[in-house]
Coordinates of C-alpha atoms in Angstrom, one line a residue:
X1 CA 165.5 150.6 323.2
X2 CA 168.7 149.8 324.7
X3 CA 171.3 151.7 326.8
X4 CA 174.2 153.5 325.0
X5 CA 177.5 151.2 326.1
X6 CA 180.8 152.6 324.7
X7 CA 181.3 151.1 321.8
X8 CA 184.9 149.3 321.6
X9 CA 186.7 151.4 318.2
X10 CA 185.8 154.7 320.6
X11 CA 188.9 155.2 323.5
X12 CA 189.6 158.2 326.0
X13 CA 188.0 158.9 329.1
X14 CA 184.3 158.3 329.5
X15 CA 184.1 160.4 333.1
X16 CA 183.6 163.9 331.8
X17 CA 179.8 164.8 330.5
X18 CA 179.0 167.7 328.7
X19 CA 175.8 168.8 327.8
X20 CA 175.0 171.5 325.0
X21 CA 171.1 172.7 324.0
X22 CA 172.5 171.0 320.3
X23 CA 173.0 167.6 322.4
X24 CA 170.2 165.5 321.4
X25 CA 168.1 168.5 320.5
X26 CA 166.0 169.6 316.9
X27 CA 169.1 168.7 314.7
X28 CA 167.8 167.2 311.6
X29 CA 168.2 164.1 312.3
X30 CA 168.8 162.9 316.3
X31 CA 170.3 159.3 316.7
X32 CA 170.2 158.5 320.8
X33 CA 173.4 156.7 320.4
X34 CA 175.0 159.7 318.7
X35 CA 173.6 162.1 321.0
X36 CA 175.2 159.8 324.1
X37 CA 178.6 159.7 322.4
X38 CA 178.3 163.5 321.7
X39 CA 177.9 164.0 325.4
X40 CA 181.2 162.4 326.4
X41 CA 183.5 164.6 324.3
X42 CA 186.6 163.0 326.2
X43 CA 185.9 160.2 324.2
X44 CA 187.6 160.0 320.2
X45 CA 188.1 157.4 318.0
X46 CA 191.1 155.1 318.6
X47 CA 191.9 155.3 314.8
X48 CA 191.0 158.2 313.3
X49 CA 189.8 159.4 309.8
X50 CA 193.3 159.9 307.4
X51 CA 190.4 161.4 304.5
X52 CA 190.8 165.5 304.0
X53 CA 189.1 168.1 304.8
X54 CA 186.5 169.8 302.5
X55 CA 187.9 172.5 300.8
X56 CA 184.6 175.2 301.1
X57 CA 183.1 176.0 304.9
X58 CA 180.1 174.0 305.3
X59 CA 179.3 175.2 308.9
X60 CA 176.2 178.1 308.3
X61 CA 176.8 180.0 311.2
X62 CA 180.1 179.7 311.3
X63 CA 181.5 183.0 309.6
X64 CA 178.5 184.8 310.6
X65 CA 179.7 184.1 314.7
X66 CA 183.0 185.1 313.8
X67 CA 181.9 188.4 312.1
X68 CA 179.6 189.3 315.1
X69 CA 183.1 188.2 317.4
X70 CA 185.0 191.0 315.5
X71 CA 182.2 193.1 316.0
X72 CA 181.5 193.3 319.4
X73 CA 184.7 191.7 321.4
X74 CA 187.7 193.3 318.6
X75 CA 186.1 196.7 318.4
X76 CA 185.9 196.4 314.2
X77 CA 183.3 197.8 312.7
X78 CA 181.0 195.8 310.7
X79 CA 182.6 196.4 307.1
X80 CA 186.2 196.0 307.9
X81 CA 184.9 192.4 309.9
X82 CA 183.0 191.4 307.0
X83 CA 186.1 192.3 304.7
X84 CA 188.1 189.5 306.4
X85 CA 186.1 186.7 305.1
X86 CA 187.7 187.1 301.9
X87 CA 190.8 185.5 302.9
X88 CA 188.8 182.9 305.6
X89 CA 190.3 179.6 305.9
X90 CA 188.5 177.3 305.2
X91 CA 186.9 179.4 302.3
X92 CA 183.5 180.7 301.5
X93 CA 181.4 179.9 298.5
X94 CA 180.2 183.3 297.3
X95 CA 176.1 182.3 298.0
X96 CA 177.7 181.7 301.4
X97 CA 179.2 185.1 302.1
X98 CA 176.4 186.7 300.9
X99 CA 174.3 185.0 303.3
X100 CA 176.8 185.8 306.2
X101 CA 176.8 189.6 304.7
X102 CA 172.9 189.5 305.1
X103 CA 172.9 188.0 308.8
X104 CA 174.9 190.1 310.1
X105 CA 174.4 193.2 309.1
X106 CA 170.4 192.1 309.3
X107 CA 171.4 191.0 313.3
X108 CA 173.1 194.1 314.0
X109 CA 170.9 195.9 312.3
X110 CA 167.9 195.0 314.7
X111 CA 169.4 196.2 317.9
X112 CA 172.8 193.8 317.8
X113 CA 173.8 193.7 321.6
X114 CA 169.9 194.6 322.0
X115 CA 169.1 191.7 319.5
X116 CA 165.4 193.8 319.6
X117 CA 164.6 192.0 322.7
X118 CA 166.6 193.5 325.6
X119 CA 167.6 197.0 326.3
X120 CA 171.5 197.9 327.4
X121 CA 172.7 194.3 327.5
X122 CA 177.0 194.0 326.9
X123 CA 178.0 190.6 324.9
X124 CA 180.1 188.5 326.8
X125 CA 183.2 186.7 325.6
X126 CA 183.7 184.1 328.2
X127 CA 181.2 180.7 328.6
X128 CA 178.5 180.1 331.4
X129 CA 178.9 176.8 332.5
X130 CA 177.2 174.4 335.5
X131 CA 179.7 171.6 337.1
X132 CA 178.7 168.8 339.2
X133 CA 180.3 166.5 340.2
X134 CA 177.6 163.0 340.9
X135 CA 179.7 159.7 340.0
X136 CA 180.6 161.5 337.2
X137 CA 182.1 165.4 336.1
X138 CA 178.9 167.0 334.4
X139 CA 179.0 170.4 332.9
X140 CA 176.6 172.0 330.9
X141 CA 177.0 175.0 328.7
X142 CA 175.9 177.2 325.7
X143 CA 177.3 177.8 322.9
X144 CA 174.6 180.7 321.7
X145 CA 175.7 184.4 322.0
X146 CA 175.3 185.7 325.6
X147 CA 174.8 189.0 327.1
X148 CA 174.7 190.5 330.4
X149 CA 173.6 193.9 331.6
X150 CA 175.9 195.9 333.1
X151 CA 174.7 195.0 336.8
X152 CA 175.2 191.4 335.9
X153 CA 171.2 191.0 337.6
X154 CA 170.3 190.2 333.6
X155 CA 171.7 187.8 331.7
X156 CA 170.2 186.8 328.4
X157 CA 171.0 184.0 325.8
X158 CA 170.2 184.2 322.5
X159 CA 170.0 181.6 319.7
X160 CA 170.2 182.6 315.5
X161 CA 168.5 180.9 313.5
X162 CA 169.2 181.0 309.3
X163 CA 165.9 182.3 308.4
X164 CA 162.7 182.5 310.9
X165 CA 162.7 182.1 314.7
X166 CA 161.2 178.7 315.0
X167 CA 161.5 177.5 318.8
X168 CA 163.9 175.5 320.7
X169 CA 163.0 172.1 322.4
X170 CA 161.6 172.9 326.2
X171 CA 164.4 170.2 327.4
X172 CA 166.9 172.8 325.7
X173 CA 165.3 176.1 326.6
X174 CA 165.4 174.5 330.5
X175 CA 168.9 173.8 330.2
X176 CA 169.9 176.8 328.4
X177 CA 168.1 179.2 331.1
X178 CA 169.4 176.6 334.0
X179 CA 173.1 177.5 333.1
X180 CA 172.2 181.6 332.5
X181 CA 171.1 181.5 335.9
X182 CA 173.8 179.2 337.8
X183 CA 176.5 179.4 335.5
X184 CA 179.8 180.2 336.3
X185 CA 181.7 182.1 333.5
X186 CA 184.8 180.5 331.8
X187 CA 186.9 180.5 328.9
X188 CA 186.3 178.1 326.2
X189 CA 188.3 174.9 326.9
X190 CA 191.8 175.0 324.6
X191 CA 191.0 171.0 323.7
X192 CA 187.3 169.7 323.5
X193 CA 188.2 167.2 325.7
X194 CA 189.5 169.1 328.7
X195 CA 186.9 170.4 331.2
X196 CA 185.9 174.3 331.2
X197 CA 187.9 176.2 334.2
X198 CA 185.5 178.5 335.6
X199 CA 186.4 181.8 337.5
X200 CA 185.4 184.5 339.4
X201 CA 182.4 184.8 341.9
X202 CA 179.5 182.2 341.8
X203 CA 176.7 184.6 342.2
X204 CA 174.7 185.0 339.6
X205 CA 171.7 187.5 338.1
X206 CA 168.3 188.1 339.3
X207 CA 166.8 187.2 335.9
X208 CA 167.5 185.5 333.0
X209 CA 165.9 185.4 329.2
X210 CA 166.1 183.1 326.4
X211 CA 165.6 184.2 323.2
X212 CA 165.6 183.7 318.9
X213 CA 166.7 185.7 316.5
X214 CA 165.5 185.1 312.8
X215 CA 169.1 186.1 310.6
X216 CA 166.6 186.1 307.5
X217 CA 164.5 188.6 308.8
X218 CA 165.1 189.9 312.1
X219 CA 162.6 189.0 313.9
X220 CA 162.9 187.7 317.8
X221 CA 160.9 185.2 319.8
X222 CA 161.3 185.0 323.7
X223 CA 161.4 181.9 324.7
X224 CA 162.1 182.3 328.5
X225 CA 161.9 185.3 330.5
X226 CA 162.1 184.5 334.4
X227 CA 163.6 184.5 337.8
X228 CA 166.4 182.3 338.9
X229 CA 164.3 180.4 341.0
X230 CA 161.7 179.9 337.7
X231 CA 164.7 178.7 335.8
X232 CA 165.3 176.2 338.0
X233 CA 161.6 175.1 337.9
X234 CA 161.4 175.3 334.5
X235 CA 164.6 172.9 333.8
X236 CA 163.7 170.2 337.0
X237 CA 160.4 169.4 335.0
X238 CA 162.4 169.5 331.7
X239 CA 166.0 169.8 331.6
X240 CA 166.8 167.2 333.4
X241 CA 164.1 164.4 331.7
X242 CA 166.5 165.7 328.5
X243 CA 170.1 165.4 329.5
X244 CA 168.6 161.9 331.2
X245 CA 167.3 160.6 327.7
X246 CA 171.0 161.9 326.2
X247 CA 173.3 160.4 328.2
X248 CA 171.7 157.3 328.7
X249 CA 171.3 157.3 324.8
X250 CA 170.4 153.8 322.8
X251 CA 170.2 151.9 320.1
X252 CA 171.4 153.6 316.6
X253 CA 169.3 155.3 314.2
X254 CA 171.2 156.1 311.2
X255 CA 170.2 159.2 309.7
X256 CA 171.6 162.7 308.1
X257 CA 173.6 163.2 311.2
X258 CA 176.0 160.1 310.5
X259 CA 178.6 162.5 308.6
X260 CA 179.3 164.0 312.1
X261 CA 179.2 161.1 314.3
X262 CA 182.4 159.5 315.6
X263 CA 180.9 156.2 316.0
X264 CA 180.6 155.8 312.4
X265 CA 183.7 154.2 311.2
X266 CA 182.3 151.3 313.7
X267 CA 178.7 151.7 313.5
X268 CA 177.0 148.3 312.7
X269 CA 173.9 150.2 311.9
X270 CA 175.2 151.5 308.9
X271 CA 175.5 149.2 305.6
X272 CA 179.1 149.0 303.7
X273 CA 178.4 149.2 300.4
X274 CA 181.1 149.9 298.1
X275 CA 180.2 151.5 294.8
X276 CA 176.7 152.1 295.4
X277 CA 177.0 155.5 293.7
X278 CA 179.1 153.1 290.7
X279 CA 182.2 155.7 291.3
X280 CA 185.9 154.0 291.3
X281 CA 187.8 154.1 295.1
X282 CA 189.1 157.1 295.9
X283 CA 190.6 159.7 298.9
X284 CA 188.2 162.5 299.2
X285 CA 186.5 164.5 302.5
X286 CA 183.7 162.6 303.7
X287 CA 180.5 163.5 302.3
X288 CA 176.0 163.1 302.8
X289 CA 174.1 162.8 299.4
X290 CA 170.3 162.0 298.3
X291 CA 168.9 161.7 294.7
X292 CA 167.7 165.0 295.4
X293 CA 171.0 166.6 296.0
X294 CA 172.3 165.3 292.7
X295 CA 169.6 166.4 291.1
X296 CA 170.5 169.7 291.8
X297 CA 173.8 169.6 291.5
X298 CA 173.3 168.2 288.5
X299 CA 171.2 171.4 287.8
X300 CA 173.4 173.8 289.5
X301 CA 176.2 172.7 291.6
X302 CA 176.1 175.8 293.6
X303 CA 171.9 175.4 294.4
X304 CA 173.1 172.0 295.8
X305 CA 175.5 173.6 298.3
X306 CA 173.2 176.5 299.3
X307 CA 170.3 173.7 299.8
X308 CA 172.8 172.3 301.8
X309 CA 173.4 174.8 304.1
X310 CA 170.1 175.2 305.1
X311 CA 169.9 178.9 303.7
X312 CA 166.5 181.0 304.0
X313 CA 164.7 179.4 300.8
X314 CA 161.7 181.4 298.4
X315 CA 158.4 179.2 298.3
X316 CA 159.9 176.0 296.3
X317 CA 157.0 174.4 295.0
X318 CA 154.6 175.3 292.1
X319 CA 151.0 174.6 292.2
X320 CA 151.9 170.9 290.6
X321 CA 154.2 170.1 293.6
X322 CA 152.3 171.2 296.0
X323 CA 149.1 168.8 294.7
X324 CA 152.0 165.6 294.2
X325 CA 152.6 166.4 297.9
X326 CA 149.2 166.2 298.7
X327 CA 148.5 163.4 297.2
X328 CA 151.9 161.8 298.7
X329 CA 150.4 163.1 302.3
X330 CA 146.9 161.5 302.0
X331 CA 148.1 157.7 300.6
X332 CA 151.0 158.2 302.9
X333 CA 148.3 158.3 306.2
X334 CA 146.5 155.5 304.4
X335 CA 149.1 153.4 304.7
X336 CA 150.2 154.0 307.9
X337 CA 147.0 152.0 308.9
X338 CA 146.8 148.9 311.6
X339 CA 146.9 145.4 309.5
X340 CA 147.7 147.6 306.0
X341 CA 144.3 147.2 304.4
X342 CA 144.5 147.8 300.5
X343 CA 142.9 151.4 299.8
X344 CA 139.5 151.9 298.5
X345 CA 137.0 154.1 297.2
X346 CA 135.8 155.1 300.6
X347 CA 139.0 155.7 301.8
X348 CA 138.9 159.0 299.3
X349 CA 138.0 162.6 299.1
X350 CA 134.3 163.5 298.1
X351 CA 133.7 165.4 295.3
X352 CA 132.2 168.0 297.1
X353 CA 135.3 168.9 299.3
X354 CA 138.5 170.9 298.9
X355 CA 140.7 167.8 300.4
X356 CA 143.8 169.8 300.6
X357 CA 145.5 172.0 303.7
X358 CA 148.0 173.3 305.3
X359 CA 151.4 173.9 303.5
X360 CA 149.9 171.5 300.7
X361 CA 146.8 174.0 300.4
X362 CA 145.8 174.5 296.3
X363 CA 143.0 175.7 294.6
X364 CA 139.4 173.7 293.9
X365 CA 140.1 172.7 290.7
X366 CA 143.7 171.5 291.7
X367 CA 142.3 169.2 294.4
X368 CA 139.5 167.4 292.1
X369 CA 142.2 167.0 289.6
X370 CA 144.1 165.5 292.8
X371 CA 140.9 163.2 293.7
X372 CA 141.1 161.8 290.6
X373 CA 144.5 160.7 291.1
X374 CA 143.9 159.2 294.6
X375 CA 141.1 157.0 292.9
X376 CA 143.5 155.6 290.6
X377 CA 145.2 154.3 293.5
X378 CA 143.0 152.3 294.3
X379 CA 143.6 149.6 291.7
X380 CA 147.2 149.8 292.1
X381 CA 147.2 149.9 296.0
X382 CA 150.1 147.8 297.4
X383 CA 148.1 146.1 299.9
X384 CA 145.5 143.6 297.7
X385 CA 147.8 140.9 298.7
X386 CA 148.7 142.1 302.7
X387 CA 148.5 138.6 303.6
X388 CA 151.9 138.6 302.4
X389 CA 153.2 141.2 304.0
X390 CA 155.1 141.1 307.2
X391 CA 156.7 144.7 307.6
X392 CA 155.8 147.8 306.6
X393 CA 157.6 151.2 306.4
X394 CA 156.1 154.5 305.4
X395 CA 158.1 156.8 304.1
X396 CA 162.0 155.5 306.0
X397 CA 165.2 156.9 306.3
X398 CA 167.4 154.5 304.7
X399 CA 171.3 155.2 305.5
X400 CA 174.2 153.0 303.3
X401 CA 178.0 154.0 303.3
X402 CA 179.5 153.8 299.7
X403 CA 183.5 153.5 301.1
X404 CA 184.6 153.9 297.5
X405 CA 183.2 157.4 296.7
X406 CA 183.4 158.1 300.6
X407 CA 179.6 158.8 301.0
X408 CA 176.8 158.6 303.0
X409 CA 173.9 158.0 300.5
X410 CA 170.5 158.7 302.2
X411 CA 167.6 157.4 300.7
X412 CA 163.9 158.2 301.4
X413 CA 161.5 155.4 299.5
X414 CA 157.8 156.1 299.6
X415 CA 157.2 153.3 300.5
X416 CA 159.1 150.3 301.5
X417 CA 157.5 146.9 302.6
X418 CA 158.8 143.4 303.0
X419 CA 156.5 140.3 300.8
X420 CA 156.9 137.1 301.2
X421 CA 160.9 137.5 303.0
X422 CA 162.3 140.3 300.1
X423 CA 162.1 143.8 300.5
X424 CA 160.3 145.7 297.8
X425 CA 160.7 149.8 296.8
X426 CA 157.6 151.4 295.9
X427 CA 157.6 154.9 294.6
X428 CA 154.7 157.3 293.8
X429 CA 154.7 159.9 291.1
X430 CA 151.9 162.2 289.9
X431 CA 151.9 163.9 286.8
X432 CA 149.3 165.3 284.3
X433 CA 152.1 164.7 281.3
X434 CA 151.0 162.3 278.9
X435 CA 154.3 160.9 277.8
X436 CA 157.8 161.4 280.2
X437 CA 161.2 162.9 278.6
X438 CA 162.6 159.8 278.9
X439 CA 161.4 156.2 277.6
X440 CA 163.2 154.5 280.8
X441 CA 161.7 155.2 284.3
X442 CA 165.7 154.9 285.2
X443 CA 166.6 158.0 283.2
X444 CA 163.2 159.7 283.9
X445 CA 163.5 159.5 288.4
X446 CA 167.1 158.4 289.4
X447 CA 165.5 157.6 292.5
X448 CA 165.3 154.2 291.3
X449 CA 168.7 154.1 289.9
X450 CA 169.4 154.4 293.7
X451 CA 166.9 151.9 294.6
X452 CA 167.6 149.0 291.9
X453 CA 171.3 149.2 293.1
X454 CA 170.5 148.9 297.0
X455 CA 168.3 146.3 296.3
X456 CA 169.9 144.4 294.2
X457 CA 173.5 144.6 296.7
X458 CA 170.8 143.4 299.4
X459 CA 171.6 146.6 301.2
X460 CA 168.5 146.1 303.1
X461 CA 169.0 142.3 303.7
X462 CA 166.0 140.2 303.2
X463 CA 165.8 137.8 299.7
X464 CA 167.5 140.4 296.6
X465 CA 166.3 137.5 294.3
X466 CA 162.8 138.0 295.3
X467 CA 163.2 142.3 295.6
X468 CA 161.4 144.1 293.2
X469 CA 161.1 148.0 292.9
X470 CA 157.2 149.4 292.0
X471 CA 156.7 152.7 290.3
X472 CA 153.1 153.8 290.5
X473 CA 152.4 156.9 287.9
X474 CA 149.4 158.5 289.0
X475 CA 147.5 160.7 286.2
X476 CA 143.9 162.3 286.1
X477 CA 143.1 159.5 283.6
X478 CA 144.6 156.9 284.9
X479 CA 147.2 154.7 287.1
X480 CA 150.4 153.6 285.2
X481 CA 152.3 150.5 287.3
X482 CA 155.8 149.7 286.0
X483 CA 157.7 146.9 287.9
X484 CA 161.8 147.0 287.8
X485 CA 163.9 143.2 288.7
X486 CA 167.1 144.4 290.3
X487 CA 168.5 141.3 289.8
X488 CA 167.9 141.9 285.6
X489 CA 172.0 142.2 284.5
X490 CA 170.6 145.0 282.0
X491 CA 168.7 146.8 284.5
X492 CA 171.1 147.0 287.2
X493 CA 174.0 148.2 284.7
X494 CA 171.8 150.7 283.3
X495 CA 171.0 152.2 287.1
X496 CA 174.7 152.3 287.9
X497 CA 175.2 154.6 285.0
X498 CA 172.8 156.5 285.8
X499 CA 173.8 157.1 289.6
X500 CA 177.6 157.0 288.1
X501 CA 176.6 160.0 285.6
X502 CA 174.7 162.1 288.2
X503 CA 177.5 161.5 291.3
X504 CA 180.7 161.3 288.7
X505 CA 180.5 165.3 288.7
X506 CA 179.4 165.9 292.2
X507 CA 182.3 163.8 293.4
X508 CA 184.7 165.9 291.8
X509 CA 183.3 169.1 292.6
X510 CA 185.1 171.1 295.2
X511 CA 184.2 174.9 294.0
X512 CA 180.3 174.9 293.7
X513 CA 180.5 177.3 290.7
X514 CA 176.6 178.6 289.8
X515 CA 175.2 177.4 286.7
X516 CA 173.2 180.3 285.9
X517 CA 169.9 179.7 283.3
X518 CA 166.3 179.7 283.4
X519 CA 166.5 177.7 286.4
X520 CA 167.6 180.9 288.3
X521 CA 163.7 182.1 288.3
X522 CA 163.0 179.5 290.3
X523 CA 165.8 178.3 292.1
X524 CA 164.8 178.2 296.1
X525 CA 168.2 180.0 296.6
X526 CA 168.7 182.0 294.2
X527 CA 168.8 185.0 296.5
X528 CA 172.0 184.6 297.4
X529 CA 173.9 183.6 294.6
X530 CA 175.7 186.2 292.9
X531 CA 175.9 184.6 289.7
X532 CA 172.1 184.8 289.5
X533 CA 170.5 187.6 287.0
X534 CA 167.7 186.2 286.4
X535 CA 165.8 185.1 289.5
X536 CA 163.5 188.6 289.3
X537 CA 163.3 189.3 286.0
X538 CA 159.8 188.9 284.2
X539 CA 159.2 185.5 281.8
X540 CA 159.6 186.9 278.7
X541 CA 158.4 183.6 276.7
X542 CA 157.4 179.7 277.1
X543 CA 159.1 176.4 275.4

């Protein structure tokens, strides 16, 4: 891995460091060269983006901060701050504002300045922040809610979560307790770029606590809870290893995060590939999209958006998902193997055992229907001819930037390996469906819509003549292979109209309206869509 060197297209002053818990943390996707940039936020783009901004709020906890701001700093009471969003700038879906609604009254609801963890603790308006000053100007901060007890010997942070507590990083609980306990307070900077001006007296408290709070249900995790002097413990074993690995950064790893990266006009990591998504150029705010994502905006433009925000979700997968995943999970691990042996027969589930666990857990009779899927596979494995094969990737994050529709298409293959210098895309589906509702596998998984294009473009470099994509249909009674050329004139033009009549509409979309239907009952989201009527009702009926 390499060491994070400003990258010429980025200008400003690379002197000031500033390190957050969300620097380099649990974010969906962490890039070390994104995480370094992030940390030098004197640093901007010498030409930046002329494209506009989204119309709807896509920041989750956005609102729900500024409702708790009103709150417990402007002295309105929960209602009359929760009125205001209607006229919020930029605006608010309406799944969105009902989530907000739940969160806060939910936070509040559990204690608010109390959170359910702490007893008499005020909120506190201004920043904690650490400056040092070692070759460089390092400050370190928090951007989670703080409060104090009225002694100042207490001082608390506390992080909100969308839905469950579900634990911080140690390298970002160290830092966050570090700066509760040696923090000086200050106002929050009027440009990102200008250092935080601390005031008043250096002394800090006696003790400090970190600590979750679930906005789905209300529920609290303490995550630190200590003395000064075991803060500073606690952040010299791992604080400091963390804001080391961040600043010092490396090599790119294009991911999810690229949207928010100002590296990525310039990023060489990233493929430019216009009309990917088969759209004409046009001006539009910068957008992320998967298969998946057009899929359900496809279904419901306002479950995309919600899925999007990373809302509290209801249990998303039926008893048939959960066994594709399973099956997914176990070839997955079998491929991951040294030297990529082909599968076999002994490389399966007994007929004796319940092979199936965890999140993928189903019933007995699930998991032998399931067996007899994975030894299916074993005819069809990939790997019979592994002589051939020089690289293989398990389940990859593949990141291309279409700079006509002004997207970041993310793809996820199964399976993605490299034969004989070309790259080929190998997909698994399970079904027990005799037939699909469509003749071509095109119309039937758009994922390899997505994947015909990219190979054929040579997204991925490697030979496109010699690319291929492989679809392997598993069923209880058999394995079904279908092989799609990328370089076939037909084939490619019908996968660009399939990608161009599943992204034509999302492109356009601004609003997110609901689509309400059958779909509602078991829409992951549904919850918070108003438009929904039907998520709870009883089926009253089949097909």
């Amino acid at each position: 891995m390499g060491v994070w060197q400003k990258p010429a297209w980025l200008t400003g002053d690379e002197g000031l460091l500033r390190i957050g818990p969300g620097t380099g943390g649990d974010e969906e996707h962490t890039c070390p060269s994104h995480a370094a940039a992030k940390a030098r936020p004197a640093l901007f783009p010498a030409h930046r983006s002329q494209l506009p901004k989204a119309v709807l709020e896509t920041f989750t906890l956005g609102p729900v901060m500024e409702v708790i701001d009103r709150v417990e700093f402007g002295g309105d009471s929960p209602e009359a701050a929760l009125a205001a969003l209607a006229s919020r700038t930029p605006g608010l879906h309406p799944g969105h504002r009902r989530y907000a609604e739940h969160a806060v009254r939910t936070y509040l609801g559990h204690g608010g300045a109390a959170g359910g963890a702490s007893d008499r603790l005020r909120p506190v308006r201004p920043y904690w922040v650490v400056q040092r000053e070692n070759g460089k100007f390092w400050e370190m901060y928090a951007w989670w809610r703080r409060y104090e007890s009225a002694d100042g010997l207490t001082r608390e942070f506390r992080r909100l979560r969308h839905g469950t507590p579900k634990g911080s990083t140690p390298g970002e609980i160290a830092i966050t307790a570090y700066v509760a306990a040696r923090g000086r307070t200050a106002p929050w900077p009027r440009k990102w770029r200008n250092k935080f001006q601390p005031y008043g007296p250096s002394s800090g408290p006696a003790r400090v606590r970190v600590v979750e709070v679930g906005l789905g249900d209300g529920r609290h995790t303490v995550e630190f809870d200590g003395t000064v002097q075991e803060a500073e413990a606690f952040y010299a074993e791992h604080g400091h290893p963390h804001v080391t690995r961040v600043v010092t950064g490396g090599d790119p790893v294009p991911g999810s995060s690229c949207i928010d990266c100002k590296q990525f006009t310039g990023c060489a990591a990233v493929p430019r590939t216009p009309g990917v998504l088969g759209l004409p150029s046009q001006v539009r705010p910068q957008r992320k999209v998967s298969v998946s994502d057009l899929r359900y905006h496809r279904e419901c433009p306002a479950q995309e958006l919600l899925r999007g925000l990373h809302l509290p979700k209801d249990d998303e997968y039926s008893s048939a998902a959960k066994l594709g995943q399973a099956v997914h999970a176990w070839i997955e691990h079998l491929h991951q193997r040294d030297g990529w042996p082909a599968c076999t027969v002994a490389d399966m589930p007994t007929e004796a055992e319940n092979w199936t666990s965890g999140r993928w857990q189903v019933s007995d009779e699930e998991a032998e229907t399931g067996r007899q899927m994975l030894l299916h596979h074993v005819s069809a494995c990939p790997f019979h001819d592994a002589a051939l094969i020089d690289q293989v990737e398990t389940e990859p994050l593949r990141v291309v930037h279409d700079t006509a529709a002004q997207a970041v298409v993310i793809a996820k293959p199964d399976l993605l390996y490299r034969e004989d210098g070309a790259w080929v895309w190998h997909e698994l589906k399970t079904t027990r469906k005799a037939r699909w509702y469509h003749d071509d596998p095109l119309e039937e998984y758009p994922q390899l819509a997505l994947a015909v294009v990219l190979l054929a473009r040579g997204a991925f470099g490697g030979d496109p003549a010699g690319s291929r994509v492989e679809v392997e249909v598993l069923r209880p009674t058999g394995s079904h292979p279908y092989v799609i050329d990328p370089t076939d004139p037909d084939r490619l033009a019908k996968a660009m109209a399939v990608l161009r009549k599943y992204a034509g509409p999302w492109r356009e979309d601004e609003t997110y309206e609901a689509r309400p239907g059958r779909h509602c009952r078991w829409c992951p989201v549904s919850r918070w869509c108003p438009s929904n009527t039907l998520a709870h009702e009883p089926e009253t009926g089949g097909e």
